[in-house]
Amino acid sequence: MTHPALVDEATFAAIQGMRAARPTQHGHTRTYILTELGQCRLCGRRLDSHWVNRRPGFDAVRDHAFTDVPVAANQFPVVVLAPGMGFAAPQYTRLAENLASHGYLVDIWAADDRFAAARVATLDSSGRFAGHVDAARTIYLGHSFGGAAALEACSADPHCAGAADLDGTQYGTVVHTGLTKPIRTQLALGPINGGDALTITNAYLTAFADHVTRSRPEPLLTGLTPYPQVDVQRTAS
């Protein structure tokens, strides 16, 4: 559905830059984009949270996935990927596609992570994914506020094999109780080329997922990093 513009272009562009500041438990402040929370009351369209040269950028997203392809043999662990607050699923296309190409069923979900995992588990009973869903090996991944949600979901799900928090501050009960499952945190410490950042993030996420779900030895997680942009800080297990 389309309709005449309700505001002028300058006002609409300014709305895309709205952010909210939230203090962290360490005394710092993080900002979150609010645009994806806005919705037109006439057509229902949500405001784009990704803009390129002052225009919506999702039209420029090019994926490498195909629809209705035959499902490969075997069972595949489940990955629930939680976006950051104010971000949208298309912004995580590269991460999701990379994990899927390594044999994971990926569900990008911006609400209840455990509901998303349960929803994927039902696919094992009928349809094209019947017999291919290994819900007993579920990983929760999240970016920013979604990272905190991923840790909380993992702590409450007995099927969780591990969780990764990408540049997110931890909230909720897991801060006080801890997590008995493997956990990976990845923080942005400075400026980096966007392509390099995606390559590095994909490499570490895939290594982490393969290690916790398939018990594969991953030198990337235990040895020296091949990426000069990365500063590895390990904690005792």
GROMACS .gro file of C-alpha atoms in nm:
model
  237
    1MET     CA    1   0.000   0.000   0.000
    2THR     CA    2   0.127   0.344  -0.089
    3HIS     CA    3   0.001   0.687   0.008
    4PRO     CA    4   0.112   1.050  -0.014
    5ALA     CA    5   0.401   1.144   0.211
    6LEU     CA    6   0.287   1.242   0.560
    7VAL     CA    7   0.600   1.447   0.633
    8ASP     CA    8   0.860   1.618   0.417
    9GLU     CA    9   1.178   1.431   0.321
   10ALA     CA   10   1.400   1.630   0.559
   11THR     CA   11   1.182   1.543   0.858
   12PHE     CA   12   1.163   1.176   0.757
   13ALA     CA   13   1.542   1.158   0.719
   14ALA     CA   14   1.588   1.321   1.059
   15ILE     CA   15   1.366   1.055   1.219
   16GLN     CA   16   1.603   0.787   1.091
   17GLY     CA   17   1.879   0.934   1.305
   18MET     CA   18   1.687   0.922   1.631
   19ARG     CA   19   1.869   0.735   1.905
   20ALA     CA   20   1.821   0.670   2.274
   21ALA     CA   21   2.103   0.671   2.526
   22ARG     CA   22   2.105   0.404   2.794
   23PRO     CA   23   2.356   0.386   3.082
   24THR     CA   24   2.532   0.056   3.143
   25GLN     CA   25   2.621  -0.110   3.471
   26HIS     CA   26   2.984  -0.004   3.419
   27GLY     CA   27   2.904   0.366   3.404
   28HIS     CA   28   2.928   0.395   3.025
   29THR     CA   29   2.652   0.498   2.787
   30ARG     CA   30   2.532   0.307   2.482
   31THR     CA   31   2.306   0.447   2.211
   32TYR     CA   32   2.036   0.250   2.030
   33ILE     CA   33   1.868   0.330   1.700
   34LEU     CA   34   1.491   0.370   1.745
   35THR     CA   35   1.370   0.385   1.388
   36GLU     CA   36   1.271   0.020   1.352
   37LEU     CA   37   1.030   0.072   1.644
   38GLY     CA   38   0.835   0.334   1.443
   39GLN     CA   39   0.546   0.222   1.225
   40CYS     CA   40   0.314   0.403   0.984
   41ARG     CA   41  -0.047   0.389   1.106
   42LEU     CA   42  -0.180   0.400   0.747
   43CYS     CA   43   0.021   0.135   0.565
   44GLY     CA   44   0.189  -0.051   0.851
   45ARG     CA   45   0.540  -0.003   0.712
   46ARG     CA   46   0.816   0.016   0.969
   47LEU     CA   47   1.070   0.292   0.936
   48ASP     CA   48   1.393   0.172   0.779
   49SER     CA   49   1.677   0.152   1.029
   50HIS     CA   50   1.946   0.124   0.761
   51TRP     CA   51   2.004   0.418   0.528
   52VAL     CA   52   2.260   0.475   0.254
   53ASN     CA   53   2.310   0.829   0.125
   54ARG     CA   54   1.989   0.936   0.298
   55ARG     CA   55   1.783   0.667   0.125
   56PRO     CA   56   1.655   0.329   0.255
   57GLY     CA   57   1.938   0.082   0.214
   58PHE     CA   58   1.759  -0.254   0.239
   59ASP     CA   59   1.684  -0.245  -0.134
   60ALA     CA   60   2.060  -0.271  -0.188
   61VAL     CA   61   2.095  -0.593   0.014
   62ARG     CA   62   2.193  -0.882  -0.214
   63ASP     CA   63   2.174  -1.228  -0.065
   64HIS     CA   64   2.318  -1.550  -0.201
   65ALA     CA   65   2.038  -1.782  -0.090
   66PHE     CA   66   1.793  -1.977  -0.308
   67THR     CA   67   1.433  -2.073  -0.239
   68ASP     CA   68   1.286  -2.424  -0.249
   69VAL     CA   69   1.619  -2.603  -0.293
   70PRO     CA   70   1.637  -2.969  -0.182
   71VAL     CA   71   1.728  -3.012   0.184
   72ALA     CA   72   2.066  -3.178   0.234
   73ALA     CA   73   2.088  -3.510   0.414
   74ASN     CA   74   2.160  -3.525   0.787
   75GLN     CA   75   2.033  -3.326   1.085
   76PHE     CA   76   2.135  -2.967   1.151
   77PRO     CA   77   2.176  -2.774   1.477
   78VAL     CA   78   1.956  -2.470   1.533
   79VAL     CA   79   2.087  -2.113   1.555
   80VAL     CA   80   1.865  -1.832   1.685
   81LEU     CA   81   2.007  -1.494   1.586
   82ALA     CA   82   1.872  -1.196   1.782
   83PRO     CA   83   1.915  -0.848   1.625
   84GLY     CA   84   2.014  -0.545   1.827
   85MET     CA   85   1.748  -0.302   1.946
   86GLY     CA   86   1.629  -0.090   1.655
   87PHE     CA   87   1.804  -0.302   1.392
   88ALA     CA   88   1.631  -0.527   1.141
   89ALA     CA   89   1.683  -0.877   1.002
   90PRO     CA   90   1.827  -0.771   0.663
   91GLN     CA   91   2.124  -0.617   0.842
   92TYR     CA   92   2.227  -0.965   0.956
   93THR     CA   93   2.202  -1.135   0.615
   94ARG     CA   94   2.574  -1.207   0.586
   95LEU     CA   95   2.597  -1.363   0.933
   96ALA     CA   96   2.289  -1.579   0.879
   97GLU     CA   97   2.391  -1.696   0.532
   98ASN     CA   98   2.741  -1.785   0.646
   99LEU     CA   99   2.613  -2.002   0.932
  100ALA     CA  100   2.350  -2.165   0.708
  101SER     CA  101   2.620  -2.250   0.453
  102HIS     CA  102   2.805  -2.439   0.728
  103GLY     CA  103   2.510  -2.662   0.809
  104TYR     CA  104   2.292  -2.469   1.056
  105LEU     CA  105   1.922  -2.387   1.055
  106VAL     CA  106   1.916  -2.012   1.124
  107ASP     CA  107   1.617  -1.819   1.252
  108ILE     CA  108   1.650  -1.439   1.289
  109TRP     CA  109   1.409  -1.333   1.559
  110ALA     CA  110   1.363  -1.001   1.737
  111ALA     CA  111   1.130  -1.110   2.017
  112ASP     CA  112   1.132  -1.423   2.238
  113ASP     CA  113   1.442  -1.627   2.151
  114ARG     CA  114   1.318  -1.947   2.313
  115PHE     CA  115   0.988  -1.919   2.124
  116ALA     CA  116   1.188  -1.895   1.803
  117ALA     CA  117   1.389  -2.207   1.891
  118ALA     CA  118   1.071  -2.398   1.974
  119ARG     CA  119   0.917  -2.286   1.646
  120VAL     CA  120   1.213  -2.420   1.449
  121ALA     CA  121   1.196  -2.749   1.645
  122THR     CA  122   0.840  -2.809   1.519
  123LEU     CA  123   0.971  -2.815   1.162
  124ASP     CA  124   1.122  -3.157   1.236
  125SER     CA  125   0.780  -3.325   1.250
  126SER     CA  126   0.646  -3.243   0.903
  127GLY     CA  127   0.721  -3.061   0.581
  128ARG     CA  128   1.046  -3.024   0.390
  129PHE     CA  129   1.261  -3.007   0.705
  130ALA     CA  130   1.112  -3.319   0.867
  131GLY     CA  131   1.390  -3.530   1.015
  132HIS     CA  132   1.654  -3.261   0.955
  133VAL     CA  133   1.620  -3.047   1.269
  134ASP     CA  134   1.854  -3.119   1.558
  135ALA     CA  135   1.685  -2.903   1.824
  136ALA     CA  136   1.886  -3.076   2.097
  137ARG     CA  137   2.181  -2.867   1.980
  138THR     CA  138   2.065  -2.507   1.982
  139ILE     CA  139   2.285  -2.197   1.983
  140TYR     CA  140   2.171  -1.847   2.073
  141LEU     CA  141   2.356  -1.559   1.909
  142GLY     CA  142   2.279  -1.192   1.950
  143HIS     CA  143   2.407  -0.847   1.870
  144SER     CA  144   2.395  -0.557   2.117
  145PHE     CA  145   2.074  -0.586   2.322
  146GLY     CA  146   2.005  -0.911   2.136
  147GLY     CA  147   2.329  -1.047   2.281
  148ALA     CA  148   2.196  -1.001   2.633
  149ALA     CA  149   1.874  -1.176   2.529
  150ALA     CA  150   2.076  -1.463   2.381
  151LEU     CA  151   2.256  -1.526   2.711
  152GLU     CA  152   1.928  -1.520   2.903
  153ALA     CA  153   1.765  -1.762   2.660
  154CYS     CA  154   2.060  -2.001   2.680
  155SER     CA  155   2.052  -2.001   3.059
  156ALA     CA  156   1.687  -2.111   3.056
  157ASP     CA  157   1.701  -2.365   2.771
  158PRO     CA  158   1.832  -2.714   2.858
  159HIS     CA  159   1.898  -2.772   2.486
  160CYS     CA  160   2.132  -2.473   2.458
  161ALA     CA  161   2.481  -2.577   2.349
  162GLY     CA  162   2.628  -2.229   2.380
  163ALA     CA  163   2.568  -1.857   2.333
  164ALA     CA  164   2.751  -1.564   2.178
  165ASP     CA  165   2.710  -1.197   2.267
  166LEU     CA  166   2.830  -0.958   1.997
  167ASP     CA  167   2.911  -0.618   2.142
  168GLY     CA  168   2.632  -0.627   2.397
  169THR     CA  169   2.609  -0.540   2.765
  170GLN     CA  170   2.477  -0.824   2.980
  171TYR     CA  171   2.146  -0.774   3.159
  172GLY     CA  172   1.909  -0.993   3.358
  173THR     CA  173   1.960  -1.280   3.598
  174VAL     CA  174   2.250  -1.430   3.402
  175VAL     CA  175   2.466  -1.138   3.520
  176HIS     CA  176   2.437  -1.267   3.877
  177THR     CA  177   2.395  -1.642   3.825
  178GLY     CA  178   2.641  -1.692   3.542
  179LEU     CA  179   2.608  -1.941   3.256
  180THR     CA  180   2.719  -2.304   3.270
  181LYS     CA  181   2.719  -2.339   2.889
  182PRO     CA  182   3.003  -2.219   2.664
  183ILE     CA  183   2.983  -1.846   2.600
  184ARG     CA  184   3.161  -1.615   2.359
  185THR     CA  185   3.165  -1.238   2.377
  186GLN     CA  186   3.297  -1.019   2.099
  187LEU     CA  187   3.347  -0.646   2.148
  188ALA     CA  188   3.417  -0.369   1.901
  189LEU     CA  189   3.726  -0.192   2.031
  190GLY     CA  190   3.796   0.055   1.752
  191PRO     CA  191   3.750   0.148   1.385
  192ILE     CA  192   3.770  -0.134   1.131
  193ASN     CA  193   3.687  -0.185   0.766
  194GLY     CA  194   3.330  -0.315   0.735
  195GLY     CA  195   3.423  -0.604   0.508
  196ASP     CA  196   3.703  -0.713   0.739
  197ALA     CA  197   3.470  -0.693   1.038
  198LEU     CA  198   3.218  -0.926   0.872
  199THR     CA  199   3.488  -1.171   0.763
  200ILE     CA  200   3.634  -1.188   1.113
  201THR     CA  201   3.296  -1.212   1.285
  202ASN     CA  202   3.183  -1.491   1.051
  203ALA     CA  203   3.506  -1.683   1.109
  204TYR     CA  204   3.481  -1.670   1.487
  205LEU     CA  205   3.108  -1.741   1.501
  206THR     CA  206   3.142  -2.044   1.274
  207ALA     CA  207   3.436  -2.177   1.475
  208PHE     CA  208   3.243  -2.130   1.800
  209ALA     CA  209   2.929  -2.296   1.660
  210ASP     CA  210   3.121  -2.594   1.522
  211HIS     CA  211   3.305  -2.639   1.850
  212VAL     CA  212   3.005  -2.634   2.083
  213THR     CA  213   2.767  -2.836   1.862
  214ARG     CA  214   3.001  -3.077   1.686
  215SER     CA  215   3.293  -3.094   1.932
  216ARG     CA  216   3.537  -2.998   1.661
  217PRO     CA  217   3.877  -2.870   1.771
  218GLU     CA  218   3.902  -2.509   1.658
  219PRO     CA  219   4.255  -2.358   1.659
  220LEU     CA  220   4.100  -2.016   1.593
  221LEU     CA  221   3.949  -2.028   1.943
  222THR     CA  222   4.251  -2.160   2.127
  223GLY     CA  223   4.560  -2.052   1.932
  224LEU     CA  224   4.699  -1.728   1.799
  225THR     CA  225   4.462  -1.522   1.588
  226PRO     CA  226   4.549  -1.479   1.218
  227TYR     CA  227   4.375  -1.142   1.217
  228PRO     CA  228   4.594  -0.845   1.319
  229GLN     CA  229   4.281  -0.639   1.394
  230VAL     CA  230   4.178  -0.877   1.672
  231ASP     CA  231   4.285  -0.846   2.034
  232VAL     CA  232   4.202  -1.179   2.202
  233GLN     CA  233   4.119  -1.177   2.573
  234ARG     CA  234   4.050  -1.520   2.720
  235THR     CA  235   3.899  -1.608   3.056
  236ALA     CA  236   3.955  -1.921   3.260
  237SER     CA  237   3.707  -2.200   3.181
   0.00000   0.00000   0.00000
